Coordinates of C-alpha atoms and ligand atoms in Angstrom, one line a residue:
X1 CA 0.0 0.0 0.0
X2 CA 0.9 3.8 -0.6
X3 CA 0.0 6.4 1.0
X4 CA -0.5 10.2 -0.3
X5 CA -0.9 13.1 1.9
X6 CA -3.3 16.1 0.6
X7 CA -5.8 18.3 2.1
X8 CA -9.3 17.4 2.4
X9 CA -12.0 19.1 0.6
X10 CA -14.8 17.2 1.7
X11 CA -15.1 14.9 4.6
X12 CA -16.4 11.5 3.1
X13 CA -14.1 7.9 1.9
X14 CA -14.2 6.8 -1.6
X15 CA -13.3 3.2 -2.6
X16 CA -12.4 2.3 -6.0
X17 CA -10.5 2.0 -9.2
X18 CA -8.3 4.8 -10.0
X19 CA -8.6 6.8 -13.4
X20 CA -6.0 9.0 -14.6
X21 CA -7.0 11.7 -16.5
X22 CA -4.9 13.9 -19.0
X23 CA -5.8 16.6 -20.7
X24 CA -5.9 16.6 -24.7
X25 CA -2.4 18.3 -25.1
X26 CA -0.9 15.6 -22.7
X27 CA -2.3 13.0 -25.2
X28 CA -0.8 14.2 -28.0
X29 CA 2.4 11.6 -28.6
X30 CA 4.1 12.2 -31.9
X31 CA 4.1 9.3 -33.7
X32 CA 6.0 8.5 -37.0
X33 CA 3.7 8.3 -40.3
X34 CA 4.1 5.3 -42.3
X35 CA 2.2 7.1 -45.1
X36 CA 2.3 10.5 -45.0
X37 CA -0.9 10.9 -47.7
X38 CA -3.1 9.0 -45.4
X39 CA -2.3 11.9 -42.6
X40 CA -2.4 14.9 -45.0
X41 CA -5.8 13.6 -45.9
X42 CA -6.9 12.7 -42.4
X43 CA -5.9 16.4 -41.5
X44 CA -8.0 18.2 -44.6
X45 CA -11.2 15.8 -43.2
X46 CA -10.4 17.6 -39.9
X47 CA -10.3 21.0 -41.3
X48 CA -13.5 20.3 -43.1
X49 CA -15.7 19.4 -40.3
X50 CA -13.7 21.9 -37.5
X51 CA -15.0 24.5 -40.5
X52 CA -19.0 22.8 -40.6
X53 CA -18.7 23.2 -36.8
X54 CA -17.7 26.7 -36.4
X55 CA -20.5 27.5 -39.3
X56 CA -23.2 26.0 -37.2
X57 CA -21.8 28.0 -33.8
X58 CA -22.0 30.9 -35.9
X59 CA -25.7 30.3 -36.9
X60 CA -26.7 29.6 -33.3
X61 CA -25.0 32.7 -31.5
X62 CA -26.5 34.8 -34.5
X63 CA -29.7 33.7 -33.3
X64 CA -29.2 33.7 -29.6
X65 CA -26.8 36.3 -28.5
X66 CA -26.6 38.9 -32.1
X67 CA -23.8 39.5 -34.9
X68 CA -21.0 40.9 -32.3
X69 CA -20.9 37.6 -30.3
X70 CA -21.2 35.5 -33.6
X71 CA -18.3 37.0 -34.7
X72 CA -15.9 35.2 -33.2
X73 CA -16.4 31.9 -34.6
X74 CA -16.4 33.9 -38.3
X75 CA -12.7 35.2 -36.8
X76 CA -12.1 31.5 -36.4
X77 CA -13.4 30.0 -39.4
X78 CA -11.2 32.5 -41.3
X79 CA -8.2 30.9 -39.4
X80 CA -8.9 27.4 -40.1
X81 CA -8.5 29.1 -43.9
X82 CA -5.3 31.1 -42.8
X83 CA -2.0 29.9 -45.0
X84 CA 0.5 29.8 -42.9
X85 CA -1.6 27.9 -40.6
X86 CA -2.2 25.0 -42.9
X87 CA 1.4 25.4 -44.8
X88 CA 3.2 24.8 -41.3
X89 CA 1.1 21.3 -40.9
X90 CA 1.0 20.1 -44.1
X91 CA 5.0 20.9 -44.1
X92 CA 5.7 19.2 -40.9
X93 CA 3.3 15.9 -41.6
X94 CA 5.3 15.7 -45.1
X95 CA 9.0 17.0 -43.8
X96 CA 9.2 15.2 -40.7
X97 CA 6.7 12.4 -41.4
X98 CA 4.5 12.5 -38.2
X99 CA 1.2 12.3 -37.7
X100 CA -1.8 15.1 -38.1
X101 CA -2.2 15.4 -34.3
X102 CA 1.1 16.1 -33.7
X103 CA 1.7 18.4 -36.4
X104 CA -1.7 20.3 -35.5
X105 CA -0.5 20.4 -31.9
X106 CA 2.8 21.9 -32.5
X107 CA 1.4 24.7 -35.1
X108 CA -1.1 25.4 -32.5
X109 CA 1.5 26.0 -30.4
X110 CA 3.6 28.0 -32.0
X111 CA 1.3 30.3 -33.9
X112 CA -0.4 31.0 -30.4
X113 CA 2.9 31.9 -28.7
X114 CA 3.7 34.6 -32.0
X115 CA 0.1 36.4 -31.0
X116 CA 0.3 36.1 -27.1
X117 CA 3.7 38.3 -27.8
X118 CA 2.4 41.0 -30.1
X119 CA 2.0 44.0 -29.0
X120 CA -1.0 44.5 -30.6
X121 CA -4.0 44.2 -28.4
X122 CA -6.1 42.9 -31.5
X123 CA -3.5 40.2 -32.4
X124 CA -2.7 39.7 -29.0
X125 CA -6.0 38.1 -28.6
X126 CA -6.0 35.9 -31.6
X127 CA -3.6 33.5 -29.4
X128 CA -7.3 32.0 -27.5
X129 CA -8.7 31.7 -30.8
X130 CA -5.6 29.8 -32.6
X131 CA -5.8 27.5 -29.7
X132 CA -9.9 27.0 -29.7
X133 CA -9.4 26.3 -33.4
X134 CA -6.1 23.7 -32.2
X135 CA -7.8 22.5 -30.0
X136 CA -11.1 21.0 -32.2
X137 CA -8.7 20.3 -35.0
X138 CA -7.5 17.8 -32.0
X139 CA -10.8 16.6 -30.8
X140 CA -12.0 15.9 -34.3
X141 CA -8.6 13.6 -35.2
X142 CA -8.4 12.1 -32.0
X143 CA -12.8 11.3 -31.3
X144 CA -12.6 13.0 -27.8
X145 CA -16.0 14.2 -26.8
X146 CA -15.8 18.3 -26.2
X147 CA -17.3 18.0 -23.0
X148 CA -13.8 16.2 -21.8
X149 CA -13.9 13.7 -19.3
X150 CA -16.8 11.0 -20.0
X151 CA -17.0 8.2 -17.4
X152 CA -18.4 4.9 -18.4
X153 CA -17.8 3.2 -14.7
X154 CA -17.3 4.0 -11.1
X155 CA -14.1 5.7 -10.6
X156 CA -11.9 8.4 -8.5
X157 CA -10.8 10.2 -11.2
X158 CA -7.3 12.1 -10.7
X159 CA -6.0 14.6 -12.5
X160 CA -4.1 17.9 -12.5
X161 CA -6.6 20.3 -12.3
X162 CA -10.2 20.4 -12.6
X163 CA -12.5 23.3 -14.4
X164 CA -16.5 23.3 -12.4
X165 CA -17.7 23.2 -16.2
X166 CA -15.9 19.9 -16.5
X167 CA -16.9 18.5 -12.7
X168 CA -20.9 19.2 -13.8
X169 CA -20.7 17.4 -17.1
X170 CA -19.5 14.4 -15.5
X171 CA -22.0 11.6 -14.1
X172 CA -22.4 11.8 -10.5
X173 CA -23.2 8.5 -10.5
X174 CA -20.0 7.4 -11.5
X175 CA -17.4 9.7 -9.9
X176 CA -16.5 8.1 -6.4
X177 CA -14.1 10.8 -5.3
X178 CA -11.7 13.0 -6.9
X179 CA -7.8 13.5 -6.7
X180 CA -6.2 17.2 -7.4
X181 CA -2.7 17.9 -8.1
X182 CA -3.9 21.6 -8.5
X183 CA -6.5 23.6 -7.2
X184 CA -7.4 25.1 -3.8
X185 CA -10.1 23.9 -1.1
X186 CA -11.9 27.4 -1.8
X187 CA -12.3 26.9 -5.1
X188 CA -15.7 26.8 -7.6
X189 CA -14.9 23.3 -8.0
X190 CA -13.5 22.7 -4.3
X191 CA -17.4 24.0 -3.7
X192 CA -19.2 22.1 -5.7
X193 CA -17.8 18.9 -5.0
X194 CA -18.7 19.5 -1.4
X195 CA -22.6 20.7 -2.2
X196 CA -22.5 17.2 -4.6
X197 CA -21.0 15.2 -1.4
X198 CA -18.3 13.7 -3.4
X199 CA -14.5 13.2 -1.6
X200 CA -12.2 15.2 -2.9
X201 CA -8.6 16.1 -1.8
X202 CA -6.4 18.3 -3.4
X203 CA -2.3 19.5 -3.7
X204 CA -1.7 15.3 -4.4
X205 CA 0.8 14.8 -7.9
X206 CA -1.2 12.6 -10.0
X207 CA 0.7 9.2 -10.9
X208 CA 0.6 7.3 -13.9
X209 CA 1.3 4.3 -12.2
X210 CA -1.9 4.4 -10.5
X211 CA -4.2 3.7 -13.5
X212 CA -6.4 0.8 -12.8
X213 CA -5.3 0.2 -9.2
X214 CA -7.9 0.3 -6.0
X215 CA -7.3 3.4 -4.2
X216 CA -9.2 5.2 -1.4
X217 CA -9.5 9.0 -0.5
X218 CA -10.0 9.4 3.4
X219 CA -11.1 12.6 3.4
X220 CA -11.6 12.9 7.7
X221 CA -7.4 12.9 7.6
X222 CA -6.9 14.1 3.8
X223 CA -5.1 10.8 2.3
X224 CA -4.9 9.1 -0.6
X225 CA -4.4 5.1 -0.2
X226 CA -3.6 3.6 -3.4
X227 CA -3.8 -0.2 -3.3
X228 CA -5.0 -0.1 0.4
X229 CA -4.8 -3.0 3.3
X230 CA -8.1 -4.6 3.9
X231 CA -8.2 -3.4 7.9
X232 CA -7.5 -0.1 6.9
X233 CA -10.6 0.0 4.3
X234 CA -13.0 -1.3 7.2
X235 CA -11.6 1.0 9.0
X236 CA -13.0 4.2 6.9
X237 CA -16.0 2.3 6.3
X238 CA -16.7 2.3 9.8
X239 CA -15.7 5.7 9.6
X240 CA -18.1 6.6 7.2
X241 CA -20.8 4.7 8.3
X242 CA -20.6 6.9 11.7
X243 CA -20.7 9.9 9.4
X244 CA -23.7 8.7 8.0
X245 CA -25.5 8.1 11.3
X246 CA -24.7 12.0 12.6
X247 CA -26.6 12.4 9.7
X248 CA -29.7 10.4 10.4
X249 CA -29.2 12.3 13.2
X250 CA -29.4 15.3 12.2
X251 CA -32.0 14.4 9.7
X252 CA -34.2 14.4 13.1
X253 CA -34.3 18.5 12.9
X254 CA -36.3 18.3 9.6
X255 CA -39.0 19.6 12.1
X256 CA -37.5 21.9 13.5
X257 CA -37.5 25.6 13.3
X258 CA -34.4 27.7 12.2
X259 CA -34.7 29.7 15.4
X260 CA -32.5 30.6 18.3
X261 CA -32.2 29.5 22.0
X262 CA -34.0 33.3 22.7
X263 CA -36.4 32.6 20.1
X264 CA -35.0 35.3 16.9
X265 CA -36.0 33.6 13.8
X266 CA -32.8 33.0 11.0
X267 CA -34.2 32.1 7.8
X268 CA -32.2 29.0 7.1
X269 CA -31.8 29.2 2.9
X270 CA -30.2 26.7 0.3
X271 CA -27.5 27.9 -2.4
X272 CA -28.3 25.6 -5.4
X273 CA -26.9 25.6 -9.3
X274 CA -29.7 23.9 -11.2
X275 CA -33.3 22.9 -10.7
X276 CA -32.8 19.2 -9.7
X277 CA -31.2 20.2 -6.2
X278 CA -34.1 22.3 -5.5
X279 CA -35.5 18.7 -4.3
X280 CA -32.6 18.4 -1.7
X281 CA -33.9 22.0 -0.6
X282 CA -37.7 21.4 -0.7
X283 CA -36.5 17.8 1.5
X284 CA -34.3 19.7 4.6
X285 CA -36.7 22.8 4.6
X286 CA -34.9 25.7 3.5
X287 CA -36.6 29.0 3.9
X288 CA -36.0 29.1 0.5
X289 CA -33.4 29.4 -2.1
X290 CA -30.5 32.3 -1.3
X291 CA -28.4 32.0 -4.1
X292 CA -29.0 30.3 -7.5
X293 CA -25.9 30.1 -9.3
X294 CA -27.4 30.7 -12.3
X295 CA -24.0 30.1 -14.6
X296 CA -24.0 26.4 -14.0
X297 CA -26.9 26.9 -16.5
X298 CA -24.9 28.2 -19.2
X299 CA -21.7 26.1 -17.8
X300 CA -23.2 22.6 -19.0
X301 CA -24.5 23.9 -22.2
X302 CA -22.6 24.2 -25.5
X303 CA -24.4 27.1 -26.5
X304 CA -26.5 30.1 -24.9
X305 CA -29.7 28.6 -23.0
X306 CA -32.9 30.8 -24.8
X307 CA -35.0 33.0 -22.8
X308 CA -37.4 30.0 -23.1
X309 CA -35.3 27.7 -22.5
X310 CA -34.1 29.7 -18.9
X311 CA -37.9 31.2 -18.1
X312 CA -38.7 27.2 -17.9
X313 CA -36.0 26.4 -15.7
X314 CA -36.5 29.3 -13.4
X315 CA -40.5 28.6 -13.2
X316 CA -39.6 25.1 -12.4
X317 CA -37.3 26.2 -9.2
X318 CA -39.8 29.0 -7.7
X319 CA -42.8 26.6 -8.5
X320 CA -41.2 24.0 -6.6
X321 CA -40.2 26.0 -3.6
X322 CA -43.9 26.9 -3.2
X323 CA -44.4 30.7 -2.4
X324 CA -41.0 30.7 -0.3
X325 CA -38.4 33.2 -1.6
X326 CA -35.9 32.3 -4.6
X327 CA -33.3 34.7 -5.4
X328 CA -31.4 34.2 -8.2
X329 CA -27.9 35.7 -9.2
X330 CA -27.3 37.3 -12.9
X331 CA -24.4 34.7 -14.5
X332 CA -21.1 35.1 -12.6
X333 CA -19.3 33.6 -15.8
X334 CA -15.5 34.4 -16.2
X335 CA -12.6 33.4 -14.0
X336 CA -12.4 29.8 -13.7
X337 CA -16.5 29.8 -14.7
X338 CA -15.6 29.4 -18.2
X339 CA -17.9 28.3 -21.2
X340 CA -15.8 28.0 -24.7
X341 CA -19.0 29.1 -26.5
X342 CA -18.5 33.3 -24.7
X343 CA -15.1 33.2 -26.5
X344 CA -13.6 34.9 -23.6
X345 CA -10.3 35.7 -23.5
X346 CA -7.4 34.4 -21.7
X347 CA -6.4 36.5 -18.7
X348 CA -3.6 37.1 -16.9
X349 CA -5.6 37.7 -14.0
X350 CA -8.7 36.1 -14.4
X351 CA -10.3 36.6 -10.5
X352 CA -9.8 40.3 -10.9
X353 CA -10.8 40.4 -14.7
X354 CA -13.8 40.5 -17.1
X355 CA -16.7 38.3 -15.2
X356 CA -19.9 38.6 -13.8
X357 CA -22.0 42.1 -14.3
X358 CA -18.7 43.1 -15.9
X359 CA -19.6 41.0 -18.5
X360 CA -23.4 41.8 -18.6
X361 CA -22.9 45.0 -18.9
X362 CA -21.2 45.0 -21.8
X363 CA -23.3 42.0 -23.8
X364 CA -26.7 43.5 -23.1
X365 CA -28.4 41.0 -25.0
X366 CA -27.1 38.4 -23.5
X367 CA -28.0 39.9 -19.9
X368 CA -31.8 41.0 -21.1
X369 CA -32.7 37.3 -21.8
X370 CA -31.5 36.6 -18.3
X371 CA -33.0 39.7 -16.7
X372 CA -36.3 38.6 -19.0
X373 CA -36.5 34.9 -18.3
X374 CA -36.4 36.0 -14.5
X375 CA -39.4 38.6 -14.6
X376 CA -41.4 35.7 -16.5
X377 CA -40.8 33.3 -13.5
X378 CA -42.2 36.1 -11.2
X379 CA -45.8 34.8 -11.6
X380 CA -45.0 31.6 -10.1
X381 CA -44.2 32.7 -6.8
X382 CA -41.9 35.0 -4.7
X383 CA -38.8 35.7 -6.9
X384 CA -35.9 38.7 -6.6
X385 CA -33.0 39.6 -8.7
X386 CA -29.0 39.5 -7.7
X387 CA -26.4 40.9 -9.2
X388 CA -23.0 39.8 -8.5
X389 CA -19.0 41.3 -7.9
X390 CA -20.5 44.4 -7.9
X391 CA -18.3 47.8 -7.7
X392 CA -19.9 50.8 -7.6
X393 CA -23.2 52.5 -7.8
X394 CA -22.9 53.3 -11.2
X395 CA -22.9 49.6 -12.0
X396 CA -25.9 48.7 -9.9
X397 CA -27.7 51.7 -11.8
X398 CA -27.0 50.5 -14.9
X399 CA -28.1 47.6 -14.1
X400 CA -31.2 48.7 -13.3
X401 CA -31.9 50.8 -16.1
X402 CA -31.3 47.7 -17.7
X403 CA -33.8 46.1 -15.8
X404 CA -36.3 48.6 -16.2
X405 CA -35.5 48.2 -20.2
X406 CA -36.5 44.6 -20.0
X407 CA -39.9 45.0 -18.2
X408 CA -40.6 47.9 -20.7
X409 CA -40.2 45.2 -23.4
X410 CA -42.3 42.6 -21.2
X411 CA -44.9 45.2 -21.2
X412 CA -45.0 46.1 -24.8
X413 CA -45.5 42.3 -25.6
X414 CA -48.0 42.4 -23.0
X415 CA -45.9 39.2 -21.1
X416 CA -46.8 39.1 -17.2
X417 CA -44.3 39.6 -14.8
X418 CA -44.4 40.8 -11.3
X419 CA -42.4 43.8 -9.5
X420 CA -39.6 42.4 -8.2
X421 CA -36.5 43.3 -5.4
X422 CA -32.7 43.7 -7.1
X423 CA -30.4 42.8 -4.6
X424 CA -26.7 42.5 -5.2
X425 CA -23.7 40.4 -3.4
X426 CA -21.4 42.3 -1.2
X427 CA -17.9 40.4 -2.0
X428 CA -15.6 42.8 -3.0
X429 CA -13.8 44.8 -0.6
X430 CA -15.5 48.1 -2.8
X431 CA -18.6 47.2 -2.7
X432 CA -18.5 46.8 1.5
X433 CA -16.5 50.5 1.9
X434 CA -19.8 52.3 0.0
X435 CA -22.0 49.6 1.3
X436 CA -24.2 52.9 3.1
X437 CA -24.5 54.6 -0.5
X438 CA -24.9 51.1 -2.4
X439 CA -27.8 50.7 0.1
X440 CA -29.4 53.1 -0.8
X441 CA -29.8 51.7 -3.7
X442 CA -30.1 48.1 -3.7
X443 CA -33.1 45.8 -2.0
X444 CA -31.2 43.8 -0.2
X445 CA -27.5 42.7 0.2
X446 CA -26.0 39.3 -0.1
X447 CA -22.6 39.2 1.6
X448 CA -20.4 36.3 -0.5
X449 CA -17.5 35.7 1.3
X450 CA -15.8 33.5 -0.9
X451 CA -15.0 36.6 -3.2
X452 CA -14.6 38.5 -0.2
X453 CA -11.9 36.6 1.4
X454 CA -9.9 36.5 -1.6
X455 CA -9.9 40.2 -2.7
X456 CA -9.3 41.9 0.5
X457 CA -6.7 39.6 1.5
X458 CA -4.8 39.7 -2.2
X459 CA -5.3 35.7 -1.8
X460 CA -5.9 34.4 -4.9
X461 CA -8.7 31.5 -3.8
X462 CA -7.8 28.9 -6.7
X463 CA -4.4 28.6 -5.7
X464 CA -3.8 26.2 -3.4
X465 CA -0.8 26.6 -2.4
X466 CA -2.2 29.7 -0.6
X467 CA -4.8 27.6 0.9
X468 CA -3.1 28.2 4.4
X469 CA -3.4 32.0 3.6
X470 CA -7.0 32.3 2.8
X471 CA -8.3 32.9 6.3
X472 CA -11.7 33.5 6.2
X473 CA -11.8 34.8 10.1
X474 CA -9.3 37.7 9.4
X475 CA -10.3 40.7 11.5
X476 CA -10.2 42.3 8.1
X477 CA -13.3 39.9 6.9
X478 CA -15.1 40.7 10.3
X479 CA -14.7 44.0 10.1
X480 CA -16.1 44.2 6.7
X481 CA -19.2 41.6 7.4
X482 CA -19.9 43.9 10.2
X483 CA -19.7 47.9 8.1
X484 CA -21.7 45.9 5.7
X485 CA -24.5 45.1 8.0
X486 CA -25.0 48.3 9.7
X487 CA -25.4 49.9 6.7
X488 CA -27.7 47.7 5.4
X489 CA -29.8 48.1 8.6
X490 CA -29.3 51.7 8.5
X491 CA -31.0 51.9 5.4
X492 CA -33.5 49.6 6.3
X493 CA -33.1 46.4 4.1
X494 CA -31.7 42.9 4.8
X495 CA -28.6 41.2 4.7
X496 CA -27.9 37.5 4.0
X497 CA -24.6 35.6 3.5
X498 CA -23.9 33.0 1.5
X499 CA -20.0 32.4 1.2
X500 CA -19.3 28.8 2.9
X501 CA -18.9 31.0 5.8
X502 CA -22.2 30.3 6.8
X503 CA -21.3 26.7 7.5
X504 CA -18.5 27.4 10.0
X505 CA -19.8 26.0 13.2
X506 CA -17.6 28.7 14.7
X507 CA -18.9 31.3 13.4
X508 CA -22.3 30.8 12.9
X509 CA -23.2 32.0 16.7
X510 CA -20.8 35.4 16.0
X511 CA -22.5 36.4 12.6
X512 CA -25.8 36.3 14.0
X513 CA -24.7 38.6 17.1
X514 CA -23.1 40.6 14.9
X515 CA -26.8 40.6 13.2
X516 CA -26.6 39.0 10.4
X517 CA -30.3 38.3 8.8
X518 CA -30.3 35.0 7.3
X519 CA -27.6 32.5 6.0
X520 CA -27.5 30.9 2.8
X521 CA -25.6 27.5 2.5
X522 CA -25.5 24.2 0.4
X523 CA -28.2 21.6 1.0
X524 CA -25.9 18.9 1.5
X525 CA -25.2 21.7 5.2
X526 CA -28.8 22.5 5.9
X527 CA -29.1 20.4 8.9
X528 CA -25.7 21.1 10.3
X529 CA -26.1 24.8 10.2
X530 CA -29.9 24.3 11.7
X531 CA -28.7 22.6 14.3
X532 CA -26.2 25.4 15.3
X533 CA -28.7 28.2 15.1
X534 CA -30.6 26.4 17.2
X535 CA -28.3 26.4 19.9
X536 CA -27.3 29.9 19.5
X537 CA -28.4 32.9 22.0
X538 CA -28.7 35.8 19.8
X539 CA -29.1 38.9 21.7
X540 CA -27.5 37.9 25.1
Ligands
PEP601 C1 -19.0 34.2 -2.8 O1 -18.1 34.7 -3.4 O2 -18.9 34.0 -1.5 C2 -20.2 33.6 -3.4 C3 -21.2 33.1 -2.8 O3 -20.1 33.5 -4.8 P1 -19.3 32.4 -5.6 O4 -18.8 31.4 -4.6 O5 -20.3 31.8 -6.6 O6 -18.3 33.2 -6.3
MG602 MG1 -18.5 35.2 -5.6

């Protein structure tokens, strides 16, 4: 047996085959060509369907998201035609006799690294789309599947690093527990493998060597055992089989009110990404839902979701939660919540770069379907608006005019919709120091202290190896939570959080006397955070 030290992301145990994943580039071998015809004609079949797929992306963001954001893939398509492009693989397949994929890989390579070091900001930016267009060339010789890793049986999958796009198009059923070489406990994935109770640990160096093998993640002391002694696997069973019962346990409170030991009601609401976990939510109670991460939507498509397509989704989530409050976030898409289809960019500095209302406010179509599909959901029950990483008051009011744009349009096709709050997260450290004038301003406030954590302590929250930095009890983050909420109350409206602060067990008793309104927190934590409001004393 050998044994791996990491850091636990979430406290379960896997048992299971191992699969090592690598990422297309790492599977590109260069192999020598027997017949160098057969791979220049393998290659021009590449080109001609990579070219039939960037037409039909083309068509579809024309008709979903207008000519500006279609335009990319016409950029593209005209580099799949580019000479030097397709002189440089034809010339290395014949002159060095090696395969297409290699050939294609190593162009790619190169022609991306001439852009990324122009000075020009235009050409600068080619270098994402010589590597999109690389990158399906490769797909298309090679038969991946686009959405990367497909499962066909139960594994823990390990691999380098781990986009959430690529966690949620992967079957739950299938993925026992997950091994990261990269990629910090704070993360969007680190996150959602905790809400979707799967054992992760991270800052372990994936080994080839372990393909095939048994291995098991104890996540209660953050180790990987690959080919593990039999006591040792009864061992976590019994382990987990404990875990379990604390849950049947807690289960018990399903009854209970979310109400302190002096009797102060905390609504108790669930953060969910897509309409199936509003079951989990409806199941433990929540008050309602806090936080819908609406970008998980456009995440597991391969193309933007319709205003149709989103309205029904929406209508599906407030129908189900019956009357009780469901507040959902505008798309925080950018920094490591990336879809291929927005074309965006590569950044140097993605955490601090173009996301969220950022984003929005500069595709206003795309954020008017949103803004629409939400203010059709309104008739179904009690439904607000969110917008996230916001900055300043002039964004908020753009937002809003925005807003006010979209139920104009509602109006003039005479669609129902109802009048509805706009809220907006507080998790940057702006946002917090003008929290009195953005109160003014906004309905409500969501504090995400996820974001928060990571911008006012300069700790970048996907790099792991400043996990042991990202202290989300810094006096700094206290101080913050606390400005935040007495402005809010000064102005009158509410103020929720929904960072996984709100599960800290430590913490929970010291937000609430510091007067925090409600808590927002994965349904997987319902019942654990419950059970620690009720045996808090709020105004002692
Ligand atoms: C946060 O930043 O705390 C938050 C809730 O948003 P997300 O984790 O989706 O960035
Ligand atoms: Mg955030």
């Amino acid at each position: 047996m050998k044994q791996y030290q990491g850091r636990s992301v979430f406290q379960g145990m896997a048992a299971g085959t191992i699969r090592c994943y690598a990422r297309l580039e790492q599977k590109v071998k260069r192999i020598p060509a027997a017949d160098t015809n057969e791979q220049l004609r393998r290659y021009e079949e590449a080109k001609w369907q990579a070219a039939q797929k960037l037409r039909g992306l083309y068509e579809k963001a024309m008709k979903e998201a207008g000519m500006d954001n279609a335009a990319i893939f016409e950029v593209q398509a005209m580099m799949l035609e580019d000479e030097h492009y397709n002189d440089t693989v034809r010339s290395l397949i014949s002159g060095k006799k090696i395969n297409a994929e290699y050939a294609v890989y190593m162009t790619g390579d190169k022609f991306s690294r001439i852009f990324a070091e122009m000075d020009d900001e235009y050409f600068k930016a080619r270098e994402m789309d010589v590597r999109d267009i690389t990158k399906c060339l490769l797909q298309i010789l090679g038969g991946y599947d686009e959405t990367g890793i497909i499962l066909t049986n139960p594994v823990i999958l390990a691999c380098q690093e781990l986009a959430p796009s690529e966690l949620i198009h992967m079957d739950r059923n299938l993925l026992l527990g997950i091994i990261l070489e990269r990629g910090s406990v704070n993360s969007h994935t680190a996150i959602l493998a905790r809400s979707m109770n799967i054992p992760m640990l991270t800052g372990i160096s994936m080994e080839n060597e372990w393909e095939g093998k048994i291995g098991a993640i104890d996540g209660f002391e953050g180790k990987l055992l690959v080919e593990p002694d039999r006591e040792i696997l009864l061992k976590l069973h019994e382990m987990q089989q404990e875990q379990q019962q604390e849950r049947k346990r807690l289960e018990a409170l399903y009854q209970c009110e979310d109400i302190t030991k002096d009797g102060v009601s905390i609504p108790l609401y669930a953060n969910i990404r897509k309409a199936e976990e509003v079951n989990q939510a409806v199941e433990c109670r929540a008050a309602g839902i806090g936080l819908f991460r609406t970008e998980f939507l456009y995440l597991e498509k391969d193309g933007y979701p319709t205003e149709e397509e989103q309205f029904q989704v929406y209508k599906e989530v407030v129908q189900r939660m019956d009357g009780k409050p469901v507040v959902i976030r505008t798309i925080d898409i950018g920094a490591d919540k990336k879809a291929p289809y927005f074309g965006l960019e590569s950044e140097e500095n993605p955490a601090m770069g173009y996301r969220a209302i950022r984003l929005c406010l500069n595709r206003i179509e795309l954020f008017k379907t949103q803004i629409r599909a939400i203010l059709r959901a309104s008739m179904y029950g009690d439904v607000a608006i969110m917008y996230p990483m916001i900055i300043s008051e002039s964004e908020l009011m753009k937002a809003k005019q925005i807003f006010k744009e979209c139920e104009k349009e509602l109006d003039e096709s005479a669609v129902p919709y109802k009048k509805i709050e706009q809220g907006i997260m507080i998790e940057t450290p702006a946002a917090v120091m003008i929290s009195d004038l953005l109160a003014k301003q906004a309905d409500f406030f969501s504090i995400g202290t996820n974001d928060l954590t990571q911008y006012t302590l300069a700790v970048d929250r996907q790099n792991a190896k400043l996990d042991g930095y990202y202290d989300e009890h810094h006096p700094a983050i206290m101080r913050m939570i606390e400005l935040t909420i007495k402005n809010a109350h000064s102005a009158g409206i509410k103020v929720s959080l929904c960072g996984e602060l709100a599960t800290d067990p430590v913490m929970i008793p010291i937000l609430l006397k510091m007067g925090m309104d409600a808590l927002s927190v994965s349904p997987s934590s319902l019942f654990a955070v419950r059970k620690e409001i009720r045996e808090c004393v709020r105004n002692s």
